[in-house]
Coordinates of C-alpha atoms in Angstrom, one line a residue:
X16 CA -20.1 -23.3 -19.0
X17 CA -18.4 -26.4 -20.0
X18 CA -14.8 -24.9 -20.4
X19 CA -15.7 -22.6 -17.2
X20 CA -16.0 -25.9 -15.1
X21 CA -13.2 -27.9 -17.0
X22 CA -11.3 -24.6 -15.4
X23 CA -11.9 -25.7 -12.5
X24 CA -11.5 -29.2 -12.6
X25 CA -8.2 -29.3 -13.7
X26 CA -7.2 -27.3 -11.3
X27 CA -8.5 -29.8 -8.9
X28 CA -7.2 -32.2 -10.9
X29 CA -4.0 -30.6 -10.6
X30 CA -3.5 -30.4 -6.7
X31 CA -5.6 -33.2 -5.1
X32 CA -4.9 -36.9 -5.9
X33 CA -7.8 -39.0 -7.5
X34 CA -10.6 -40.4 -5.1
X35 CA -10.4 -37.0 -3.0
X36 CA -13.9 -36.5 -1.6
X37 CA -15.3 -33.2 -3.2
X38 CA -18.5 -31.7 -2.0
X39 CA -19.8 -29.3 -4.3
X40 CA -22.6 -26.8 -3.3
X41 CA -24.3 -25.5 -5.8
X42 CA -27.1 -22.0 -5.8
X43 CA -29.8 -22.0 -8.0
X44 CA -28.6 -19.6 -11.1
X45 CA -26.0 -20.4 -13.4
X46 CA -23.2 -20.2 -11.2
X47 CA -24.7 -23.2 -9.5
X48 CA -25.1 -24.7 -12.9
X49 CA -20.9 -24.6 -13.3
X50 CA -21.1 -26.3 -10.0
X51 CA -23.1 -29.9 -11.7
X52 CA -21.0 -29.5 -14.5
X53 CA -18.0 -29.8 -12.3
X54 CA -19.7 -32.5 -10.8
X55 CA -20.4 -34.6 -14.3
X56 CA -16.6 -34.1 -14.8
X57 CA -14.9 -35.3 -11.9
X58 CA -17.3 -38.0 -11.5
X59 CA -15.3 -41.9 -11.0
X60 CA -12.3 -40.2 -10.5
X61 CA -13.2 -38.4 -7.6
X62 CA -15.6 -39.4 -4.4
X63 CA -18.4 -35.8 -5.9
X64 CA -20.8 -35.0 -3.4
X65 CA -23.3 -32.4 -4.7
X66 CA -25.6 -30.5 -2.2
X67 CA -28.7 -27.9 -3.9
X68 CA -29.6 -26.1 -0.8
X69 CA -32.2 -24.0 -2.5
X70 CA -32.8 -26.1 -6.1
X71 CA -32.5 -24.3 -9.3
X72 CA -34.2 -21.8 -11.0
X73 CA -32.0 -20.8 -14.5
X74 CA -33.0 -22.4 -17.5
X75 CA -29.0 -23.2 -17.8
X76 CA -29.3 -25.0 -14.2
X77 CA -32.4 -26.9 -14.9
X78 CA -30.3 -28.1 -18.1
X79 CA -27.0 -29.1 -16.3
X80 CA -29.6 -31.0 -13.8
X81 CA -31.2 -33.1 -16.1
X82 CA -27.9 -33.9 -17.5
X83 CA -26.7 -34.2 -14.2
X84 CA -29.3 -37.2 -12.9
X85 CA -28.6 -39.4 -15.2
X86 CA -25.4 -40.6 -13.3
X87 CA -24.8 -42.0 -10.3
X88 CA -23.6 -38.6 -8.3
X89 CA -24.7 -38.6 -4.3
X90 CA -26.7 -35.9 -3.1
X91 CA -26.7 -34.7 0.2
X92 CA -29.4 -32.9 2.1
X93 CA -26.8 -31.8 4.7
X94 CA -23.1 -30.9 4.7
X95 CA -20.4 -33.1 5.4
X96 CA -16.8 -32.8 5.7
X97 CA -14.5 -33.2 2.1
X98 CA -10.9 -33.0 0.9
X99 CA -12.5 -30.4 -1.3
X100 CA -15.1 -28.0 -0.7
X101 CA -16.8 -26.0 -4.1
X102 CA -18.7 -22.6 -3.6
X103 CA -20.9 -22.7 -6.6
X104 CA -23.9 -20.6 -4.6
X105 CA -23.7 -17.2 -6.0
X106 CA -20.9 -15.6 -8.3
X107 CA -20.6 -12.0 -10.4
X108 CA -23.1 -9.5 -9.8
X109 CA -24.5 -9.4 -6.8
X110 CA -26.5 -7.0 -5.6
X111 CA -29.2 -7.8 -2.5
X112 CA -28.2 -9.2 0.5
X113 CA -27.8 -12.7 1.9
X114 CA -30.8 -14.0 3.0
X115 CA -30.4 -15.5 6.5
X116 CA -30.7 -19.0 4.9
X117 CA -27.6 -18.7 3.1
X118 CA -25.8 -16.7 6.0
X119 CA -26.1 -19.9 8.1
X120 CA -25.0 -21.7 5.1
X121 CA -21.8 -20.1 5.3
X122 CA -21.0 -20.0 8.4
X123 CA -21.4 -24.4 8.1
X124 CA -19.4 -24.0 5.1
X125 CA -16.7 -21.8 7.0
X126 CA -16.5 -24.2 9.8
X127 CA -15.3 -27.3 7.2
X128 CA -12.0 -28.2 7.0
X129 CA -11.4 -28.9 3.8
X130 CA -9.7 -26.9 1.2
X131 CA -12.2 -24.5 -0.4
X132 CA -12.4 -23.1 -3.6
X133 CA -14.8 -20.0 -5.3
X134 CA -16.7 -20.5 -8.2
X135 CA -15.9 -17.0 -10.3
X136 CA -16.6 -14.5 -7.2
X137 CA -17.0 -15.7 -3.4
X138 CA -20.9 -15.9 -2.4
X139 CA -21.6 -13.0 -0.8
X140 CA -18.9 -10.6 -2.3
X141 CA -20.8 -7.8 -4.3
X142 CA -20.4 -6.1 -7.7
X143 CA -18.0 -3.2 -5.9
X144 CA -15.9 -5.7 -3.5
X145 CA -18.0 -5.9 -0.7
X146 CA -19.5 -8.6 1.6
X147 CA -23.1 -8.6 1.7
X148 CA -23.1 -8.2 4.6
X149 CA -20.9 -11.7 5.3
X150 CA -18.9 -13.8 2.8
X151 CA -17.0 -16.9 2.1
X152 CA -13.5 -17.3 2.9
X153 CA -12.4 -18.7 -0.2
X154 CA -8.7 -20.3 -0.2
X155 CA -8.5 -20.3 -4.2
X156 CA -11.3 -18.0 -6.5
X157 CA -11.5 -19.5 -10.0
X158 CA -12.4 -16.8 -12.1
X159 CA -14.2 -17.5 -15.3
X160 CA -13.4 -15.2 -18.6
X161 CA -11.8 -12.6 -17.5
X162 CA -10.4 -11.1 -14.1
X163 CA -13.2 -9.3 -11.7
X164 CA -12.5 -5.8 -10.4
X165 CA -14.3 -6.7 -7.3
X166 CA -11.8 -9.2 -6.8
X167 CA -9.3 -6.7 -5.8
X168 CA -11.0 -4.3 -3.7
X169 CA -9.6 -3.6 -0.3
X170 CA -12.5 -5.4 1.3
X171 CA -12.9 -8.9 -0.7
X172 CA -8.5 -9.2 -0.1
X173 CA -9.3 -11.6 3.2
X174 CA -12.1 -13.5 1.1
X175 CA -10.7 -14.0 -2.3
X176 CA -7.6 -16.0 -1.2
X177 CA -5.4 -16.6 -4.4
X178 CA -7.0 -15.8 -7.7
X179 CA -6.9 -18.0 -10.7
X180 CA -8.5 -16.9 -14.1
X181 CA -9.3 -19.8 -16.3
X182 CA -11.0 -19.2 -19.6
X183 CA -14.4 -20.1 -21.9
X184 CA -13.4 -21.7 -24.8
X185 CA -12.7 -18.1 -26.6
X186 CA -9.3 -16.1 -26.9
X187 CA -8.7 -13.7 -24.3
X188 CA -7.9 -11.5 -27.2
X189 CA -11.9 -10.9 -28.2
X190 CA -12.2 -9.9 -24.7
X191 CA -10.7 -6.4 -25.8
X192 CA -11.5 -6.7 -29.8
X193 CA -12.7 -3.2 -30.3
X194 CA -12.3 -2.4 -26.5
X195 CA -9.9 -0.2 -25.2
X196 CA -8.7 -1.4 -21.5
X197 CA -8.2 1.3 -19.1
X198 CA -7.7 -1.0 -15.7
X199 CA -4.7 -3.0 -15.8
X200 CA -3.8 -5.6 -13.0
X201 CA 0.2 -5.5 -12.0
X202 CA 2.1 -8.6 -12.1
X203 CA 5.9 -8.8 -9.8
X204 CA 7.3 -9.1 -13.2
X205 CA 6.2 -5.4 -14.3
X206 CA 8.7 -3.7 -12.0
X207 CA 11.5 -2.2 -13.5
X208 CA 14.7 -1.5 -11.5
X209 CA 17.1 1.1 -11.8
X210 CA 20.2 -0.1 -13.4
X211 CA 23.8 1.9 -13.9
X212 CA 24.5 -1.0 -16.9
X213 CA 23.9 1.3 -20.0
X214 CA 27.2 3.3 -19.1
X215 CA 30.6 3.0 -17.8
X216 CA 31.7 6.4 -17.8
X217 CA 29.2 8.1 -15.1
X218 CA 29.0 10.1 -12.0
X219 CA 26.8 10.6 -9.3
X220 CA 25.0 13.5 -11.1
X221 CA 24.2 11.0 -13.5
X222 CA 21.2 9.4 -11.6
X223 CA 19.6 12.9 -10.3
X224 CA 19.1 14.5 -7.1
X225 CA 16.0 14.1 -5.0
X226 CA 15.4 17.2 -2.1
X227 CA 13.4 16.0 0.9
X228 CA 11.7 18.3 3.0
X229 CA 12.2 18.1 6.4
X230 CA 9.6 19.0 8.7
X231 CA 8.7 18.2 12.5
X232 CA 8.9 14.5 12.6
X233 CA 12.8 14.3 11.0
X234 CA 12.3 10.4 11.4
X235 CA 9.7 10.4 8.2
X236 CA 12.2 12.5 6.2
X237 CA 15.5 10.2 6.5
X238 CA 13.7 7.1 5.7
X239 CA 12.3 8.7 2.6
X240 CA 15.8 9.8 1.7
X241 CA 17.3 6.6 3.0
X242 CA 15.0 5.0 0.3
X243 CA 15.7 7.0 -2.4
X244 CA 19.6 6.8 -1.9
X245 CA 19.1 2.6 -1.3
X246 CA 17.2 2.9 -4.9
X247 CA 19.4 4.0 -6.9
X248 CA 19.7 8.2 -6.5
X249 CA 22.6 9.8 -6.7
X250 CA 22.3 12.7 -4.6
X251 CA 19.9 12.6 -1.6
X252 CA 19.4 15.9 0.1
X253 CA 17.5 16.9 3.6
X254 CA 16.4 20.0 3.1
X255 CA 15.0 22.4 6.4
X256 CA 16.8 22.8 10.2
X257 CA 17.2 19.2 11.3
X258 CA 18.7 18.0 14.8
X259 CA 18.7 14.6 14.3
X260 CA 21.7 13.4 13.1
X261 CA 22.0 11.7 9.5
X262 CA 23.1 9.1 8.4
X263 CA 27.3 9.9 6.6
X264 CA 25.4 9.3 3.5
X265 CA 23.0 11.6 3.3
X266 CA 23.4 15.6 2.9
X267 CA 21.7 18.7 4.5
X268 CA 21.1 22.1 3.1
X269 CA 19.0 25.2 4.6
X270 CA 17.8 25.7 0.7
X271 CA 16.1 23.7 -2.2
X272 CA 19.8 22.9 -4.1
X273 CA 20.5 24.3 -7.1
X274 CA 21.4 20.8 -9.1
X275 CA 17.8 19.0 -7.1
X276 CA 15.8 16.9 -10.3
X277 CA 12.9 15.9 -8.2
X278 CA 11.5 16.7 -4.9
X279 CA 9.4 14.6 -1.6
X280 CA 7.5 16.5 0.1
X281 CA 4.6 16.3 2.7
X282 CA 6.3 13.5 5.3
X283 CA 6.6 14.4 8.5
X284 CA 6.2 18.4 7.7
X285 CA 4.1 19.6 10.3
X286 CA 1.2 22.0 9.9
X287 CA 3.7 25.0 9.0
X288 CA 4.1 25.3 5.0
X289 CA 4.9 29.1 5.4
X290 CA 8.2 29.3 4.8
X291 CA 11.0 30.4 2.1
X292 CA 11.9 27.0 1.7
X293 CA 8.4 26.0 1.1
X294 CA 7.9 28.4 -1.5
X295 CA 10.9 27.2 -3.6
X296 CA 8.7 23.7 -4.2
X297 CA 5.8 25.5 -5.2
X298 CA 7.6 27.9 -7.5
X299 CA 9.6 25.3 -9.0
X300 CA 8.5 22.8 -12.1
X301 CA 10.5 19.9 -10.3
X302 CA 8.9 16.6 -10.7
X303 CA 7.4 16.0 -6.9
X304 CA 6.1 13.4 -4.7
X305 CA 3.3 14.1 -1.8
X306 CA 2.7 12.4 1.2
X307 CA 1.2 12.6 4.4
X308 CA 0.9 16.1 5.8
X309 CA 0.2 18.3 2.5
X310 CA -3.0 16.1 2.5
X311 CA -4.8 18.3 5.3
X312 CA -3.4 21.6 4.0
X313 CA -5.3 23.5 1.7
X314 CA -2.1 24.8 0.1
X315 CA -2.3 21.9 -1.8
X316 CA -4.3 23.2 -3.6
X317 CA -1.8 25.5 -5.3
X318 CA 0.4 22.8 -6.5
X319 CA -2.8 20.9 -8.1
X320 CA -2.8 23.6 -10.7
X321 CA 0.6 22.9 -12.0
X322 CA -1.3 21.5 -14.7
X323 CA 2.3 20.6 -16.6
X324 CA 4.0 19.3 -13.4
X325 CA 5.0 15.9 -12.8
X326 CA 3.1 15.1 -9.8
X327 CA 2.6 11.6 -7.5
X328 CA -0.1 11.9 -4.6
X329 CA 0.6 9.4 -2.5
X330 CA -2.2 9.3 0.5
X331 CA -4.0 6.5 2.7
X332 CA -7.4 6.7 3.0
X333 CA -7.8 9.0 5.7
X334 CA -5.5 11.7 4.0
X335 CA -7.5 11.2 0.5
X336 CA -10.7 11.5 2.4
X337 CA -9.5 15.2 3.7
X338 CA -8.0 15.6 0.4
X339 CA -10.9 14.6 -1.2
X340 CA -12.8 17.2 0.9
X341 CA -10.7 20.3 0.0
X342 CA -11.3 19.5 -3.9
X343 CA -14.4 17.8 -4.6
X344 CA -17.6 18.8 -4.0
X345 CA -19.5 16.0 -2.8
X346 CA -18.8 14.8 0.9
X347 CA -16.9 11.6 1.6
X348 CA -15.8 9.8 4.8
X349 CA -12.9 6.4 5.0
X350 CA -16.4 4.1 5.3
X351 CA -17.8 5.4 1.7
X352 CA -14.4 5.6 0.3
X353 CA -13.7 2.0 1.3
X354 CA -16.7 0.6 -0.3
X355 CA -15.6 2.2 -3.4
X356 CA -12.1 2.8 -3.8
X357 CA -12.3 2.3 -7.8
X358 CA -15.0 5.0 -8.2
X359 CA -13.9 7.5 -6.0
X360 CA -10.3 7.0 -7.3
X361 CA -11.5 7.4 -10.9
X362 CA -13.6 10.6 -9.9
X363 CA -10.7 12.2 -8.5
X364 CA -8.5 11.5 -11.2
X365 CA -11.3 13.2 -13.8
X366 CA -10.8 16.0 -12.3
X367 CA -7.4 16.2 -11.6
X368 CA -6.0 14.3 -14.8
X369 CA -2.6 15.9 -14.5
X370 CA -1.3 14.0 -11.3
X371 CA -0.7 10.3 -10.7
X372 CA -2.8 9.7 -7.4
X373 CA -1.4 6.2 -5.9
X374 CA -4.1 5.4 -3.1
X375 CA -2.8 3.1 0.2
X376 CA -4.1 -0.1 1.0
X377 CA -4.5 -3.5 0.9
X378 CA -4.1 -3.4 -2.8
X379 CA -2.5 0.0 -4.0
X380 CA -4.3 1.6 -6.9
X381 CA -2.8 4.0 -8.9
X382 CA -4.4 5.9 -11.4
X383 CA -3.4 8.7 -14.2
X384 CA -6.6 10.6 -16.3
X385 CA -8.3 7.2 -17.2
X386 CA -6.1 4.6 -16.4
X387 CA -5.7 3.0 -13.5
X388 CA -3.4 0.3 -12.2
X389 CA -4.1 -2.3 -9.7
X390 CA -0.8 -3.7 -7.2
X391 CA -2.4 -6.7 -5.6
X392 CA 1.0 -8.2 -4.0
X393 CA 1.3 -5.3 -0.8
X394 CA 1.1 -7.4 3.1
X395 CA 0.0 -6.9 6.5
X396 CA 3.7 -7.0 6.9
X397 CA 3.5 -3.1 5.6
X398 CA 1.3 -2.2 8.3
X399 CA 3.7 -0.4 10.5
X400 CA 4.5 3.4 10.3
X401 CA 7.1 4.5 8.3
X402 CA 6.0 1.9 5.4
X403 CA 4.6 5.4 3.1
X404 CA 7.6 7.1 4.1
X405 CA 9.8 4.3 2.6
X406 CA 7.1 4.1 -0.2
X407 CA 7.6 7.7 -1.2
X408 CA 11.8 7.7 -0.9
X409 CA 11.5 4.8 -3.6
X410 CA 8.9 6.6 -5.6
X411 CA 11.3 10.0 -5.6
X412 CA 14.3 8.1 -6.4
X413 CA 12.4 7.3 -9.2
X414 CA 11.4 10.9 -10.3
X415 CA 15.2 12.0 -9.6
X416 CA 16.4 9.4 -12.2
X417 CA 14.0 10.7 -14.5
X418 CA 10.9 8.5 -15.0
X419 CA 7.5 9.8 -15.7
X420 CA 5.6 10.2 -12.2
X421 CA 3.4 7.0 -13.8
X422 CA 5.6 4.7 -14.1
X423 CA 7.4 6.0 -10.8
X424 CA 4.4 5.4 -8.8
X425 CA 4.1 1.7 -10.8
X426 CA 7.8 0.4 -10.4
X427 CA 7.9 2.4 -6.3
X428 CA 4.8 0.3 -5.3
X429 CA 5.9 -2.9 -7.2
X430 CA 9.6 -2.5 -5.2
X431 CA 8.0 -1.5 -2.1
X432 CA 6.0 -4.5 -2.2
X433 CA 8.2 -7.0 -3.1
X434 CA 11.0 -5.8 -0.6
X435 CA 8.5 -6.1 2.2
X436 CA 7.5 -10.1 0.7
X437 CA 11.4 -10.9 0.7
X438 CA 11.7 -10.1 4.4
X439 CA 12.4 -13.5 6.2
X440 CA 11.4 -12.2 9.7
X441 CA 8.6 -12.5 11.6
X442 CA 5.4 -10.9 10.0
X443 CA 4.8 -8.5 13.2
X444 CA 8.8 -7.8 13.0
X445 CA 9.7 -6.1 10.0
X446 CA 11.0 -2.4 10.5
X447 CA 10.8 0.5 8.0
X448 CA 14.8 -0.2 7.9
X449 CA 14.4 -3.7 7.0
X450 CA 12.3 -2.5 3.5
X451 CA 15.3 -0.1 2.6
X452 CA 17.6 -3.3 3.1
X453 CA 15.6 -5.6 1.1
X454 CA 15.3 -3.0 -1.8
X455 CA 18.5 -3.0 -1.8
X456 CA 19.1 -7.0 -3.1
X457 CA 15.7 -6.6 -5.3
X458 CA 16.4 -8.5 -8.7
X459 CA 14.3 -9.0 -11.6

């Protein structure tokens, strides 16, 4: 508890100048007993205001009170406006919710100017990620130990703000002594660009050819292959009738060609997967990415048995929920799915351990058999169609140079992501077009 609050303090420390008011409001369990301690320690240096709405109740609390009294630290039996403003009401775990006491409390606390910081988990966020029913906007959450899946479910992204993780006193290596980690958070500095730097003497067929079905909307199809060319493919081929006219750089064929090393599929097709063409993907071992409209056709289903396939499901969560609905027994709709992304992704992938499933949202997750990957750095800047199109151009370009469909789906998202961060126009502004652009001048 002490090294949990010294977290926080020098962070405080670190980003407000000394005699900053900080008003500290603390619950009545432990995680309002890291709120006195962070009280005892910026005490003199700092104008600490402590307010215990509801007392305390935890051994630990009733400990870190009595230590707490003997100095000279104000408390306040109403709020007041500070530089600083602590949530120290409820952190991990949980599980009822907010009484209407502490739902007035926040909405005080919300209205406060000051700059307001999360002890370990926002109040009100819950074990799975979501507000119970209502939660704190937090600008910073100080995590204590060891990083929070709730933190970075789709729901608790508005509340969280930035995360920090600070730790106890003990090595974040005997956090996974004799554990096996399975979840894995993504950092900007985990993508991996394609590079043409380990040869001089190479040709386009050197860096694969990716076959993108064209369907109905031709739109979806040339920015997937626009991607895939931008990222580094050598070949890019629309494959189907198309009237639109391409782009000089990009080729058309009537067939699946002969020299193809990956394939996109699913954007933009339709509802009409009878075809000749269409039965070249599923009788080929091709590595393939699906988007979009193979989600709400059941032959899917087919292609799911290629047990030995290379395979990248790329759906938002409308298409997993009717994908979900053709495979898994148990009904779900975008509502349950939402309040439990991590579960339902893991479910899906337990039963399907062959494909990578990479699941849209505010933070992508993308899982293989029991591992699953967590892209926290997506924007509302993506939220524009044509984004997933994009999204899986960069993800086949990928496949086509020959990367596994994990670390295709990792390296896509993280590029994808950090293209759409790079963009200098307005947030409303950015066009599918623009992504493909900034791909283009990504560096690591």
């Amino acid at each position: 508890m002490e090294h949990a609050s010294m977290g926080m303090a020098n962070y405080i420390r670190a980003n407000f100048k000394e005699k900053s008011s900080v008003l500290i409001v603390c619950g009545i369990g432990n995680n309002g007993a890291d709120g006195l301690v962070l009280a005892r320690e910026l005490q003199g240096a700092y104008e600490v205001k402590v307010m215990l709405p509801f007392g305390v109740r935890s051994v630990m609390a009733e400990v870190q009170l009595e230590r707490f009294q003997a100095l000279d630290i104000e408390f306040l039996d109403e709020l007041c406006e500070a530089d600083v403003i602590v949530d120290a009401i409820f952190g991990a775990g949980l599980s009822r919710e907010l009484d209407e006491k502490t739902r007035r409390l926040i909405v005080q606390l919300e209205a406060l100017h000051g700059f307001k910081i999360a002890c370990d988990v926002p109040t009100g966020i819950d074990i799975d990620g979501n507000p119970l029913p209502m939660a704190l906007f937090a600008d910073v959450t100080i995590t204590m130990g060891a990083l929070k899946e709730c933190l970075y479910s789709d729901m608790a992204k508005d509340y969280v703000g930035e995360v920090i993780c600070v730790d106890l006193g003990i090595s974040h290596a005997k956090y996974t002594e004799g554990f096996k980690a399975d979840t894995f958070l993504l950092d900007e500095a985990d993508m991996n660009l394609p590079s043409r730097n380990w040869s001089k003497r190479t040709h386009k067929g050197s860096f694969g050819h990716l076959a993108v079905m064209a369907g109905e909307k031709e739109g979806a199809g040339i920015l997937a292959a626009s991607a895939s060319l931008r990222f580094g493919t050598g070949l890019v081929t629309l494959v189907g009738k198309i009237d639109t006219p391409l782009p000089l750089v990009l080729m058309q064929n009537r067939e699946l060609p002969q020299n193809t090393t990956a394939i996109a599929f699913g954007m933009g097709y339709g509802e009409d997967f009878d075809s000749e063409t269409v039965d070249d993907v599923f009788e080929s071992t091709l590595p393939l990415v699906l988007d979009a409209d193979i989600f709400h056709s059941e032959t899917i289903l087919e292609l799911l048995e290629q047990r030995d396939r290379e395979m990248v499901l790329t759906p938002h969560p409308k298409e997993f929920v009717a994908l979900w609905n053709m495979t898994i027994d148990s009904p779900l709709n975008i509502a349950i799915l939402q309040a439990s992304r991590f579960e339902k992704v893991r479910e899906f992938c337990s039963v399907y351990p062959n494909v990578t499933l990479l699941l849209k949202g505010a933070n992508m997750i993308i899982a293989q058999g029991e591992h699953l990957f967590i892209n926290p750095h997506g924007s509302s800047k993506l939220s524009k169609g044509g984004s997933g199109d994009v999204l899986s151009g960069l993800i086949g370009a990928l496949l086509a140079q020959g990367e596994s469909s994990l670390d295709a789906a990792i390296h896509g998202s993280l590029a994808l992501a950090a293209a759409a961060k790079n963009y200098k126009g307005s947030s409303y502004a950015m066009l599918p077009t623009d992504i493909i652009d900034e791909v283009g001048k990504l560096e690591i």
